[in-house]
PDB file of C-alpha atoms in Angstrom:
ATOM      1  CA  UNK Q   1       4.233  -1.160  40.155  1.00 42.00           C
ATOM      2  CA  UNK Q   2       0.743  -1.308  38.679  1.00 43.00           C
ATOM      3  CA  UNK Q   3      -2.214  -1.826  40.953  1.00 43.00           C
ATOM      4  CA  UNK Q   4      -3.600  -5.310  41.071  1.00 45.00           C
ATOM      5  CA  UNK Q   5      -6.991  -6.153  39.664  1.00 44.00           C
ATOM      6  CA  UNK Q   6      -9.714  -4.761  41.860  1.00 43.00           C
ATOM      7  CA  UNK Q   7     -13.207  -6.009  42.329  1.00 42.00           C
ATOM      8  CA  UNK Q   8     -15.572  -4.479  39.863  1.00 48.00           C
ATOM      9  CA  UNK Q   9     -19.038  -5.446  38.769  1.00 53.00           C
ATOM     10  CA  UNK Q  10     -18.796  -7.828  35.858  1.00 58.00           C
ATOM     11  CA  UNK Q  11     -21.280  -7.332  33.031  1.00 53.00           C
ATOM     12  CA  UNK Q  12     -23.800 -10.157  32.830  1.00 53.00           C
ATOM     13  CA  UNK Q  13     -23.197 -12.246  29.724  1.00 53.00           C
ATOM     14  CA  UNK Q  14     -26.650 -11.358  28.376  1.00 55.00           C
ATOM     15  CA  UNK Q  15     -25.676  -7.667  28.413  1.00 78.00           C
ATOM     16  CA  UNK Q  16     -22.483  -8.099  26.421  1.00 87.00           C
ATOM     17  CA  UNK Q  17     -22.995  -6.840  22.873  1.00 91.00           C
ATOM     18  CA  UNK Q  18     -22.118  -9.807  20.614  1.00 93.00           C
ATOM     19  CA  UNK Q  19     -21.890  -7.575  17.544  1.00 95.00           C
ATOM     20  CA  UNK Q  20     -19.363  -5.346  19.327  1.00 95.00           C
ATOM     21  CA  UNK Q  21     -17.336  -8.411  20.380  1.00 96.00           C
ATOM     22  CA  UNK Q  22     -17.333  -9.749  16.816  1.00 96.00           C
ATOM     23  CA  UNK Q  23     -16.334  -6.359  15.411  1.00 97.00           C
ATOM     24  CA  UNK Q  24     -13.480  -6.049  17.928  1.00 97.00           C
ATOM     25  CA  UNK Q  25     -12.186  -9.549  17.145  1.00 97.00           C
ATOM     26  CA  UNK Q  26     -12.403  -8.990  13.384  1.00 96.00           C
ATOM     27  CA  UNK Q  27     -10.656  -5.602  13.568  1.00 97.00           C
ATOM     28  CA  UNK Q  28      -7.766  -6.903  15.679  1.00 97.00           C
ATOM     29  CA  UNK Q  29      -7.458 -10.085  13.612  1.00 97.00           C
ATOM     30  CA  UNK Q  30      -7.125  -7.920  10.488  1.00 96.00           C
ATOM     31  CA  UNK Q  31      -4.652  -5.603  12.216  1.00 96.00           C
ATOM     32  CA  UNK Q  32      -2.512  -8.593  13.203  1.00 94.00           C
ATOM     33  CA  UNK Q  33      -2.528  -9.904   9.639  1.00 92.00           C
ATOM     34  CA  UNK Q  34      -1.412  -6.507   8.363  1.00 91.00           C
ATOM     35  CA  UNK Q  35       1.324  -6.330  11.009  1.00 90.00           C
ATOM     36  CA  UNK Q  36       2.488  -9.776   9.871  1.00 84.00           C
ATOM     37  CA  UNK Q  37       3.415  -8.293   6.497  1.00 83.00           C
ATOM     38  CA  UNK Q  38       6.129  -6.131   8.096  1.00 82.00           C
ATOM     39  CA  UNK Q  39       9.327  -7.524   6.579  1.00 77.00           C
ATOM     40  CA  UNK Q  40      11.492  -6.992   9.674  1.00 75.00           C
ATOM     41  CA  UNK Q  41      11.926 -10.160  11.742  1.00 72.00           C
ATOM     42  CA  UNK Q  42      10.371 -10.058  15.220  1.00 76.00           C
ATOM     43  CA  UNK Q  43       9.160  -6.435  14.778  1.00 83.00           C
ATOM     44  CA  UNK Q  44       5.903  -8.024  13.656  1.00 83.00           C
ATOM     45  CA  UNK Q  45       5.811 -10.144  16.828  1.00 82.00           C
ATOM     46  CA  UNK Q  46       6.105  -7.026  18.996  1.00 87.00           C
ATOM     47  CA  UNK Q  47       3.418  -5.294  16.934  1.00 91.00           C
ATOM     48  CA  UNK Q  48       1.024  -8.232  17.119  1.00 90.00           C
ATOM     49  CA  UNK Q  49       1.564  -8.462  20.876  1.00 91.00           C
ATOM     50  CA  UNK Q  50       0.593  -4.787  21.181  1.00 95.00           C
ATOM     51  CA  UNK Q  51      -2.496  -5.422  19.037  1.00 96.00           C
ATOM     52  CA  UNK Q  52      -3.477  -8.389  21.205  1.00 95.00           C
ATOM     53  CA  UNK Q  53      -3.002  -6.352  24.391  1.00 96.00           C
ATOM     54  CA  UNK Q  54      -5.236  -3.627  22.992  1.00 97.00           C
ATOM     55  CA  UNK Q  55      -7.829  -6.219  21.993  1.00 98.00           C
ATOM     56  CA  UNK Q  56      -7.806  -7.776  25.471  1.00 97.00           C
ATOM     57  CA  UNK Q  57      -8.184  -4.320  27.005  1.00 97.00           C
ATOM     58  CA  UNK Q  58     -11.289  -3.740  24.877  1.00 97.00           C
ATOM     59  CA  UNK Q  59     -12.735  -7.213  25.503  1.00 97.00           C
ATOM     60  CA  UNK Q  60     -12.211  -6.865  29.246  1.00 96.00           C
ATOM     61  CA  UNK Q  61     -14.035  -3.535  29.146  1.00 96.00           C
ATOM     62  CA  UNK Q  62     -17.105  -5.193  27.566  1.00 96.00           C
ATOM     63  CA  UNK Q  63     -17.213  -7.637  30.473  1.00 96.00           C
ATOM     64  CA  UNK Q  64     -16.356  -5.130  33.191  1.00 95.00           C
ATOM     65  CA  UNK Q  65     -13.054  -6.861  33.947  1.00 96.00           C
ATOM     66  CA  UNK Q  66     -10.259  -4.596  35.257  1.00 95.00           C
ATOM     67  CA  UNK Q  67      -7.258  -4.416  32.928  1.00 96.00           C
ATOM     68  CA  UNK Q  68      -3.639  -4.120  34.028  1.00 94.00           C
ATOM     69  CA  UNK Q  69      -1.179  -4.000  31.123  1.00 92.00           C
ATOM     70  CA  UNK Q  70       1.653  -5.676  33.059  1.00 92.00           C
ATOM     71  CA  UNK Q  71      -0.557  -8.461  34.402  1.00 93.00           C
ATOM     72  CA  UNK Q  72      -2.086  -9.091  30.983  1.00 94.00           C
ATOM     73  CA  UNK Q  73       1.325  -9.090  29.229  1.00 92.00           C
ATOM     74  CA  UNK Q  74       2.449 -11.836  31.613  1.00 91.00           C
ATOM     75  CA  UNK Q  75      -0.769 -13.795  31.095  1.00 92.00           C
ATOM     76  CA  UNK Q  76      -0.500 -13.478  27.323  1.00 89.00           C
ATOM     77  CA  UNK Q  77       3.102 -14.708  27.454  1.00 86.00           C
ATOM     78  CA  UNK Q  78       2.058 -17.613  29.665  1.00 86.00           C
ATOM     79  CA  UNK Q  79      -0.779 -18.543  27.311  1.00 86.00           C
ATOM     80  CA  UNK Q  80       1.397 -18.502  24.213  1.00 80.00           C
ATOM     81  CA  UNK Q  81       4.136 -20.383  26.075  1.00 75.00           C
ATOM     82  CA  UNK Q  82       1.642 -23.012  27.226  1.00 73.00           C
ATOM     83  CA  UNK Q  83       0.447 -23.717  23.703  1.00 70.00           C
ATOM     84  CA  UNK Q  84       3.827 -24.471  22.162  1.00 60.00           C
ATOM     85  CA  UNK Q  85       4.201 -25.668  19.393  1.00 54.00           C
ATOM     86  CA  UNK Q  86       1.007 -24.019  18.082  1.00 50.00           C
ATOM     87  CA  UNK Q  87       2.002 -20.619  19.417  1.00 50.00           C
ATOM     88  CA  UNK Q  88       5.653 -20.987  18.423  1.00 49.00           C
ATOM     89  CA  UNK Q  89       4.906 -21.073  14.697  1.00 53.00           C
ATOM     90  CA  UNK Q  90       4.346 -17.334  14.479  1.00 55.00           C
ATOM     91  CA  UNK Q  91       7.641 -16.168  16.091  1.00 58.00           C
ATOM     92  CA  UNK Q  92       9.582 -18.822  14.171  1.00 52.00           C
ATOM     93  CA  UNK Q  93       8.030 -17.779  10.862  1.00 53.00           C
ATOM     94  CA  UNK Q  94       8.820 -14.175  11.744  1.00 56.00           C
ATOM     95  CA  UNK Q  95      12.447 -15.042  12.472  1.00 52.00           C
ATOM     96  CA  UNK Q  96      12.656 -16.789   9.088  1.00 51.00           C
ATOM     97  CA  UNK Q  97      12.232 -13.363   7.482  1.00 53.00           C
ATOM     98  CA  UNK Q  98      15.906 -12.767   8.347  1.00 50.00           C
ATOM     99  CA  UNK Q  99      16.929 -15.194   5.588  1.00 50.00           C
ATOM    100  CA  UNK Q 100      17.445 -13.013   2.501  1.00 54.00           C
ATOM    101  CA  UNK Q 101      14.922 -13.300  -0.325  1.00 48.00           C
ATOM    102  CA  UNK Q 102      13.491 -16.778   0.344  1.00 56.00           C
ATOM    103  CA  UNK Q 103      12.927 -16.243   4.067  1.00 49.00           C
ATOM    104  CA  UNK Q 104      11.468 -12.789   3.540  1.00 51.00           C
ATOM    105  CA  UNK Q 105       9.127 -14.012   0.808  1.00 50.00           C
ATOM    106  CA  UNK Q 106       7.999 -17.041   2.801  1.00 52.00           C
ATOM    107  CA  UNK Q 107       7.574 -14.965   5.963  1.00 50.00           C
ATOM    108  CA  UNK Q 108       5.458 -12.326   4.247  1.00 56.00           C
ATOM    109  CA  UNK Q 109       3.154 -15.094   2.994  1.00 61.00           C
ATOM    110  CA  UNK Q 110       2.878 -17.195   6.175  1.00 76.00           C
ATOM    111  CA  UNK Q 111       3.267 -14.730   9.051  1.00 81.00           C
ATOM    112  CA  UNK Q 112       0.080 -12.713   8.363  1.00 86.00           C
ATOM    113  CA  UNK Q 113      -2.065 -15.849   8.563  1.00 88.00           C
ATOM    114  CA  UNK Q 114      -0.291 -17.110  11.692  1.00 87.00           C
ATOM    115  CA  UNK Q 115      -0.517 -13.672  13.349  1.00 89.00           C
ATOM    116  CA  UNK Q 116      -4.217 -13.381  12.534  1.00 93.00           C
ATOM    117  CA  UNK Q 117      -4.910 -16.941  13.713  1.00 93.00           C
ATOM    118  CA  UNK Q 118      -3.079 -16.310  16.983  1.00 92.00           C
ATOM    119  CA  UNK Q 119      -5.028 -13.112  17.638  1.00 95.00           C
ATOM    120  CA  UNK Q 120      -8.320 -14.810  16.768  1.00 97.00           C
ATOM    121  CA  UNK Q 121      -7.524 -17.709  19.122  1.00 96.00           C
ATOM    122  CA  UNK Q 122      -6.510 -15.377  21.971  1.00 96.00           C
ATOM    123  CA  UNK Q 123      -9.794 -13.484  21.521  1.00 98.00           C
ATOM    124  CA  UNK Q 124     -11.920 -16.624  21.565  1.00 98.00           C
ATOM    125  CA  UNK Q 125     -10.133 -18.010  24.627  1.00 97.00           C
ATOM    126  CA  UNK Q 126     -10.647 -14.822  26.628  1.00 97.00           C
ATOM    127  CA  UNK Q 127     -14.230 -14.290  25.486  1.00 97.00           C
ATOM    128  CA  UNK Q 128     -15.042 -17.795  26.714  1.00 97.00           C
ATOM    129  CA  UNK Q 129     -13.148 -17.167  29.966  1.00 97.00           C
ATOM    130  CA  UNK Q 130     -14.833 -13.809  30.649  1.00 97.00           C
ATOM    131  CA  UNK Q 131     -18.279 -15.133  29.685  1.00 95.00           C
ATOM    132  CA  UNK Q 132     -17.904 -17.914  32.254  1.00 95.00           C
ATOM    133  CA  UNK Q 133     -17.181 -15.378  34.992  1.00 95.00           C
ATOM    134  CA  UNK Q 134     -13.379 -15.462  34.845  1.00 96.00           C
ATOM    135  CA  UNK Q 135     -10.995 -12.544  35.244  1.00 96.00           C
ATOM    136  CA  UNK Q 136      -7.357 -12.060  34.343  1.00 96.00           C
ATOM    137  CA  UNK Q 137      -6.372 -13.147  37.846  1.00 94.00           C
ATOM    138  CA  UNK Q 138      -8.300 -16.425  37.564  1.00 96.00           C
ATOM    139  CA  UNK Q 139      -6.966 -17.278  34.101  1.00 95.00           C
ATOM    140  CA  UNK Q 140      -5.095 -20.597  33.845  1.00 94.00           C
ATOM    141  CA  UNK Q 141      -3.298 -21.050  30.488  1.00 92.00           C
ATOM    142  CA  UNK Q 142      -2.913 -24.798  30.998  1.00 90.00           C
ATOM    143  CA  UNK Q 143      -6.696 -25.243  31.146  1.00 93.00           C
ATOM    144  CA  UNK Q 144      -7.247 -23.646  27.739  1.00 94.00           C
ATOM    145  CA  UNK Q 145      -4.476 -25.271  25.668  1.00 91.00           C
ATOM    146  CA  UNK Q 146      -6.810 -27.511  23.688  1.00 93.00           C
ATOM    147  CA  UNK Q 147      -9.381 -24.782  23.123  1.00 96.00           C
ATOM    148  CA  UNK Q 148      -6.628 -22.388  21.998  1.00 94.00           C
ATOM    149  CA  UNK Q 149      -5.312 -24.978  19.509  1.00 92.00           C
ATOM    150  CA  UNK Q 150      -8.835 -25.536  18.191  1.00 95.00           C
ATOM    151  CA  UNK Q 151      -9.436 -21.790  17.853  1.00 96.00           C
ATOM    152  CA  UNK Q 152      -6.002 -21.327  16.239  1.00 93.00           C
ATOM    153  CA  UNK Q 153      -6.995 -23.796  13.495  1.00 94.00           C
ATOM    154  CA  UNK Q 154     -10.317 -22.013  13.102  1.00 96.00           C
ATOM    155  CA  UNK Q 155      -8.432 -18.702  13.026  1.00 95.00           C
ATOM    156  CA  UNK Q 156      -6.254 -19.926  10.166  1.00 91.00           C
ATOM    157  CA  UNK Q 157      -9.421 -20.633   8.160  1.00 94.00           C
ATOM    158  CA  UNK Q 158     -10.864 -17.232   9.094  1.00 94.00           C
ATOM    159  CA  UNK Q 159      -7.613 -15.506   8.083  1.00 90.00           C
ATOM    160  CA  UNK Q 160      -7.487 -17.346   4.765  1.00 87.00           C
ATOM    161  CA  UNK Q 161     -11.109 -16.368   4.108  1.00 90.00           C
ATOM    162  CA  UNK Q 162     -10.359 -12.733   5.011  1.00 86.00           C
ATOM    163  CA  UNK Q 163      -7.385 -12.797   2.635  1.00 80.00           C
ATOM    164  CA  UNK Q 164      -9.532 -14.238  -0.166  1.00 82.00           C
ATOM    165  CA  UNK Q 165     -12.219 -11.604   0.401  1.00 83.00           C
ATOM    166  CA  UNK Q 166      -9.613  -8.826   0.326  1.00 77.00           C
ATOM    167  CA  UNK Q 167      -7.908 -10.076  -2.848  1.00 70.00           C
ATOM    168  CA  UNK Q 168      -8.864  -8.096  -5.941  1.00 67.00           C
ATOM    169  CA  UNK Q 169     -10.894 -10.084  -8.420  1.00 58.00           C
ATOM    170  CA  UNK Q 170      -9.026 -11.108 -11.547  1.00 46.00           C
TER     171      UNK Q 170
END
């Protein structure tokens, strides 16, 4: 069994490097979008979950918050479960990839944006939580449902913009 979160000095918000936070969020949002292209149903979900766990590990480090993979996996599952139906779109779109041709094509188009939006929203929720003095042990998914939904919508716009910027010019 993993050790529980221990007390550790939390970095004051003013000392957290905003550029490093932004770079971490952008990198993991991109990585999630790329993972969403994987044509195998639900393999992308597992991959995106691993990317989000890695991102939360890095974000917690910036704030001096202890990270426990098992605790954070449970919290992440609770968060995504609390925001249904917003959070359910990604696994459902992934599962649609199992439908030959049409499902695969639709999934490869929609899943990257949903995966990126989910990762972006998770990042924004935890950055806000950590910046306000929270830790993983004080996180309450029910209190952030609306903010997650708002950040998910913003994440969809960010993902679409990232996709447009990455597209080769005609």
